[in-house]
Short mmCIF file of C-alpha atoms in Angstrom, two decimals:
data_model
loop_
_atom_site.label_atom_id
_atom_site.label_comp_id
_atom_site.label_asym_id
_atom_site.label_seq_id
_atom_site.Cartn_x
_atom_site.Cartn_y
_atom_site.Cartn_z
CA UNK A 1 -15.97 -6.25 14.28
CA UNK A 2 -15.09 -4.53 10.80
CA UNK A 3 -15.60 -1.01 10.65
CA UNK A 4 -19.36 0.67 9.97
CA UNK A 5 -18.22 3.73 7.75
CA UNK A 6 -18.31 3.41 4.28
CA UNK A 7 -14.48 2.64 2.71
CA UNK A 8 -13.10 1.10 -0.20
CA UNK A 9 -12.36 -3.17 -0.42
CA UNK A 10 -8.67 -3.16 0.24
CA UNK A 11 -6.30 -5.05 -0.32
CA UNK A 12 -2.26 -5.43 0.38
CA UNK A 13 0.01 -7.12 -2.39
CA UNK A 14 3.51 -7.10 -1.85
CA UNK A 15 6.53 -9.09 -2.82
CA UNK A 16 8.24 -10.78 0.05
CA UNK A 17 11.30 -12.99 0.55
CA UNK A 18 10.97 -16.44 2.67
CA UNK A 19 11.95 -15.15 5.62
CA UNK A 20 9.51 -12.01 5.27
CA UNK A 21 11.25 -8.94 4.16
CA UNK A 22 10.54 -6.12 1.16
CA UNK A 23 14.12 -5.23 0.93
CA UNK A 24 17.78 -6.11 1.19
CA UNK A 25 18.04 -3.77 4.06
CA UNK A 26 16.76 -0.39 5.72
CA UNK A 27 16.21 2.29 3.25
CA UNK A 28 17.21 0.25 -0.11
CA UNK A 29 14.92 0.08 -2.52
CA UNK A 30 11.94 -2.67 -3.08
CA UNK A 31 12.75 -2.61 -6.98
CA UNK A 32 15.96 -4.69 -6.06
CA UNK A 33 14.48 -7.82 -4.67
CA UNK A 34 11.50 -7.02 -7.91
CA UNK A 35 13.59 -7.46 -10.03
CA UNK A 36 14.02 -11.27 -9.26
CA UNK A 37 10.26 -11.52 -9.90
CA UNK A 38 9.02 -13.72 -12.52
CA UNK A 39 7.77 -11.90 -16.05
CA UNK A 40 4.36 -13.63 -15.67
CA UNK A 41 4.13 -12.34 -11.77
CA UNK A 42 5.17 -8.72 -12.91
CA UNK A 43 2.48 -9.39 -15.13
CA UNK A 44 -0.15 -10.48 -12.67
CA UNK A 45 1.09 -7.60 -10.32
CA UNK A 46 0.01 -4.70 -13.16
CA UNK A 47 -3.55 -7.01 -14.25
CA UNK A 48 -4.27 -6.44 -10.21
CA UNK A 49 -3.54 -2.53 -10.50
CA UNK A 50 -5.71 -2.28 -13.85
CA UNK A 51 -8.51 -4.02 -11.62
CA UNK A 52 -8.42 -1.68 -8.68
CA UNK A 53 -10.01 1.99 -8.56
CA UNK A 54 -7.27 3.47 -6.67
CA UNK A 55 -3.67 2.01 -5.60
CA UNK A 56 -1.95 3.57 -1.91
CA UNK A 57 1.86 3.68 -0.53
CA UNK A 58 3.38 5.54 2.01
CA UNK A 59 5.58 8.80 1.65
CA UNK A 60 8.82 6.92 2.63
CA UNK A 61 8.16 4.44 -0.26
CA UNK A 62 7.64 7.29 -2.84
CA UNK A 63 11.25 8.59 -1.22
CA UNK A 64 12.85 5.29 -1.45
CA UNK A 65 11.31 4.09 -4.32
CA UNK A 66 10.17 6.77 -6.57
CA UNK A 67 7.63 4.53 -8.41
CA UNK A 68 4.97 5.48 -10.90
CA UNK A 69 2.46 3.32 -9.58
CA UNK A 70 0.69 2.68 -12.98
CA UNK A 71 -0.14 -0.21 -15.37
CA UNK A 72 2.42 -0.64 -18.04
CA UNK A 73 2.64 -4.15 -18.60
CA UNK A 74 -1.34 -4.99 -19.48
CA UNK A 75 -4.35 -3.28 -21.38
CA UNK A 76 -5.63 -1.15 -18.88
CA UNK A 77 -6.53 2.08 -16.77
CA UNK A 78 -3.86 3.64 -14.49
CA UNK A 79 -5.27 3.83 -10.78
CA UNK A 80 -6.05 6.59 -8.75
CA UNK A 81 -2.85 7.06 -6.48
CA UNK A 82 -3.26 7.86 -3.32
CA UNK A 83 -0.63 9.02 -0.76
CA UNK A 84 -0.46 9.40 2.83
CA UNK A 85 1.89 12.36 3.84
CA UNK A 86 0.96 13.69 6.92
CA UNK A 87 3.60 16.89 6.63
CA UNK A 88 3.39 16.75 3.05
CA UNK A 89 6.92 16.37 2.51
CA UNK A 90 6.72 14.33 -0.69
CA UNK A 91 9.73 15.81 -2.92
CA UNK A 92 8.53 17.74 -5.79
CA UNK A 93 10.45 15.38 -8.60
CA UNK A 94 8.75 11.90 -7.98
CA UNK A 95 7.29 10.59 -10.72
CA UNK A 96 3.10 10.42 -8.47
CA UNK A 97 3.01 13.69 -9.33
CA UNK A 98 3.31 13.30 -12.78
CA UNK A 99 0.44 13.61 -15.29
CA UNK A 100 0.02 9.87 -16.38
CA UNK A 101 -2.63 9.60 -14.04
CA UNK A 102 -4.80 11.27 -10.65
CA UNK A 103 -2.94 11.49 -7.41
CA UNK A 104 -4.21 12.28 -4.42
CA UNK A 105 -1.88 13.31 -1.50
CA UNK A 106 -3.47 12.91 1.81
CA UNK A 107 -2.23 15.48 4.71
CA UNK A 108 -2.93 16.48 7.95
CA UNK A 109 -4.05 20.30 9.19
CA UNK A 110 -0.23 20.47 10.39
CA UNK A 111 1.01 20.24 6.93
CA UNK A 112 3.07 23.57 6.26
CA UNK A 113 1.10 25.62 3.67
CA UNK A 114 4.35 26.05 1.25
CA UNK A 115 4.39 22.11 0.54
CA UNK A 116 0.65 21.86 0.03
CA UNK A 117 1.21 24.54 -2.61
CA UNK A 118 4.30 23.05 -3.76
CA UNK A 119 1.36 19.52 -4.24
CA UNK A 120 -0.91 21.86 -5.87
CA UNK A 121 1.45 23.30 -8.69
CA UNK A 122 2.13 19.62 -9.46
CA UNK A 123 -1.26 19.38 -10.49
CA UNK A 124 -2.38 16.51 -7.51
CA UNK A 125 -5.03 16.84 -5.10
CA UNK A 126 -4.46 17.58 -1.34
CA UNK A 127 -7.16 16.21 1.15
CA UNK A 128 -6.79 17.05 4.99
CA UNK A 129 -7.92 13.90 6.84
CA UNK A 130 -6.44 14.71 10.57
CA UNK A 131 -5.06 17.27 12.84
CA UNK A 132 -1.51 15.66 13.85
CA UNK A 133 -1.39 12.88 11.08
CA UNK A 134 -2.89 11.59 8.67
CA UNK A 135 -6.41 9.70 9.80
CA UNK A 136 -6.38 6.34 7.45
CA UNK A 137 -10.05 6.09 8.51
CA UNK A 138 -11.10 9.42 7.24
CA UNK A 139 -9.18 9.20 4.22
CA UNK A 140 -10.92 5.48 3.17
CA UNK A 141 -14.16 7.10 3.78
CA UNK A 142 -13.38 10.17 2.08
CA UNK A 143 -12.45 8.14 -0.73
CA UNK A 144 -15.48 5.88 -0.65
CA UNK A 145 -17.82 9.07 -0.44
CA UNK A 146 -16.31 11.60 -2.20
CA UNK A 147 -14.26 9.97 -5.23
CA UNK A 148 -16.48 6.92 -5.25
CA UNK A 149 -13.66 4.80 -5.42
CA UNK A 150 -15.01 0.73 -4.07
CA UNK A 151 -11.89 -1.09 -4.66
CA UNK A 152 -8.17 0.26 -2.91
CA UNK A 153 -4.77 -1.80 -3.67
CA UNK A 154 -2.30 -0.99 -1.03
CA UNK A 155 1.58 -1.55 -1.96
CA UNK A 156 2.85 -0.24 1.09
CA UNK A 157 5.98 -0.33 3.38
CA UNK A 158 5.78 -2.04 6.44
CA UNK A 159 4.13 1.57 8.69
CA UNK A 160 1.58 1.98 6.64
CA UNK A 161 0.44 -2.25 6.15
CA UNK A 162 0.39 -2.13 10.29
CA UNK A 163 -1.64 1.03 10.61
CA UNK A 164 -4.10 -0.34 8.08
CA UNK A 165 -4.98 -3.39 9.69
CA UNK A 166 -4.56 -1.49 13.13
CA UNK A 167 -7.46 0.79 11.76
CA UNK A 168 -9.41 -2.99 10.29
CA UNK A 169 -9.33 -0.85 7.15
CA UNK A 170 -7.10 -4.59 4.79
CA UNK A 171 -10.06 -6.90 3.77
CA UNK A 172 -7.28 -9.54 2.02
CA UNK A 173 -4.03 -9.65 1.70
CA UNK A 174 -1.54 -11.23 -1.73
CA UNK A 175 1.83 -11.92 -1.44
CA UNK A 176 4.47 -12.79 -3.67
CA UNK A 177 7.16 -15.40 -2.40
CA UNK A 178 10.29 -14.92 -3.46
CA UNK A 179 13.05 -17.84 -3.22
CA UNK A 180 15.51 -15.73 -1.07
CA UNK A 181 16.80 -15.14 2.68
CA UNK A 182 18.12 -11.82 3.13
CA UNK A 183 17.71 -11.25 7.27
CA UNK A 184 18.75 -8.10 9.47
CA UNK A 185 17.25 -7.26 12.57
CA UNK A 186 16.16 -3.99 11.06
CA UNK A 187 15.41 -4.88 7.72
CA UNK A 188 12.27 -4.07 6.67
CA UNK A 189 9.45 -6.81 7.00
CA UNK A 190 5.78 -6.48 5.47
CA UNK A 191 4.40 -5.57 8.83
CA UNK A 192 6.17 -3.12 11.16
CA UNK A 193 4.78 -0.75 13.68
CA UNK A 194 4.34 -1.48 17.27
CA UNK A 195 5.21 -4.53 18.89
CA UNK A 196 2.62 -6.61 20.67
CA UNK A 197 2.17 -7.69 23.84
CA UNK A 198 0.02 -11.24 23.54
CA UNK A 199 -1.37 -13.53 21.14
CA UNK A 200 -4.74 -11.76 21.45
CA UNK A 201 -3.34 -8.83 19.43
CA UNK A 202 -1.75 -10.98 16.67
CA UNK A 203 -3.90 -10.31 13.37
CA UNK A 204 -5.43 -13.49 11.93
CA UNK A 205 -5.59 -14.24 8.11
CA UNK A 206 -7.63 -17.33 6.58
CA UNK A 207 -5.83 -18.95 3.36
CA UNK A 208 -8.04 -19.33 1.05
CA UNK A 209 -5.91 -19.61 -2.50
CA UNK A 210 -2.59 -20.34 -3.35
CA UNK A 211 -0.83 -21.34 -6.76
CA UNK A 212 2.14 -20.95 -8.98
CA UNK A 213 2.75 -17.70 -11.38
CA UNK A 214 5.62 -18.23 -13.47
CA UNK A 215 8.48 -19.30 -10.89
CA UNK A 216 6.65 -17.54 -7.85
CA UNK A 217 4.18 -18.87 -5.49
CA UNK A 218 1.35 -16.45 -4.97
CA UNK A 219 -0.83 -16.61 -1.81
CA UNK A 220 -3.81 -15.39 -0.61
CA UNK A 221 -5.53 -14.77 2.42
CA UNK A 222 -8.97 -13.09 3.67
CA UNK A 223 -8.49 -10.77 6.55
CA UNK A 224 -10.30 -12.04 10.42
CA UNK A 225 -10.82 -9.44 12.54
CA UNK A 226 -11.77 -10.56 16.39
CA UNK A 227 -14.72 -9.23 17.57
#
């Protein structure tokens, strides 16, 4: 059963390779294996951030990654970016704190003062949504009530994509194939968190598009949530 609260449509897009991972290994960079992406699918991958209200990655991608999370490649506004931090320990030079467009870091009450403040001078937003971490649940309401945002594109790691659709907070999910094999036990796959323990857990998806953009195959699936 989906959840009652009000919260944002959301949606995960990520790149992935065929046998499922977002990077060569544990702790490089997703802007490797992006680079390999077709010019049309780079293109589709901004139109989809100029669509949403508000885009969402974890802390450890802003570490990794340092991405901008904006649309550069179409016509179009720059999303609302929204970050997850329970401890607030985003570093004070990534480039979501910059002034090309809102950012919203999301924290827990546990959150030591100094790096809220250190969020503050930056010119973002700090929201408290939990008392040991940050509740996703909270936070989509939050953002549904209070920033009226109805539409939420999620280009997270592999933590925050389980926690997500843990919470029945991912509505759809796009993916980008790309033509590679990379494996590693530890590398990092779209979906981490905990394992399960029976088929009854597994989340199931329902295809319901798929198609070529450029030289990548694109596919999409609606989120089913058992009762």
């Amino acid at each position: 059963m989906k959840t009652e609260y009000k919260r944002p449509h959301v949606m995960i897009m990520s790149e992935i390779t065929v046998d499922g991972k977002l990077t060569l290994k544990k702790g490089a960079s997703s802007k490797i294996l992006m680079k390999y992406m077709d010019p049309k699918t780079d293109i589709l991958l901004h139109k989809t951030r100029a669509e949403y209200d508000a885009i969402m990655v974890g802390s450890n991608t802003i570490r990794i990654d340092n991405s901008f999370l904006t649309v550069r490649y179409v016509e179009g506004e720059n999303p609302v970016r929204v970050i997850p931090s329970s401890m607030g320990d985003i570093p004070p030079e990534s480039n979501v704190l910059g002034k090309d467009a809102k950012t919203i870091i999301a924290v827990c009450k546990k959150a030591p003062q100094e790096r809220v403040d250190a969020i503050l001078k930056k010119g973002a937003e700090v929201l408290f949504c939990g008392e040991d971490r940050v509740s996703l649940p909270l936070l989509m309401n939050i953002l549904a009530t209070d920033y009226n945002i109805k539409t939420l594109m999620v280009e997270g790691g592999p933590t925050l994509n389980y926690y997500m659709l843990q919470d029945r907070l991912v509505d759809e999910i796009r993916l980008i194939h790309l033509p590679f094999i990379v494996g590693g036990a530890d590398t990092p796959s779209l979906v981490g968190g905990m394992h399960i323990d029976s088929e009854e857990e597994m989340f199931h998806l329902a295809l319901k598009e798929y198609y070529m953009c450029g030289s990548n195959l694109v596919t999409e699936y609606d989120v089913n949530y058992s009762e």
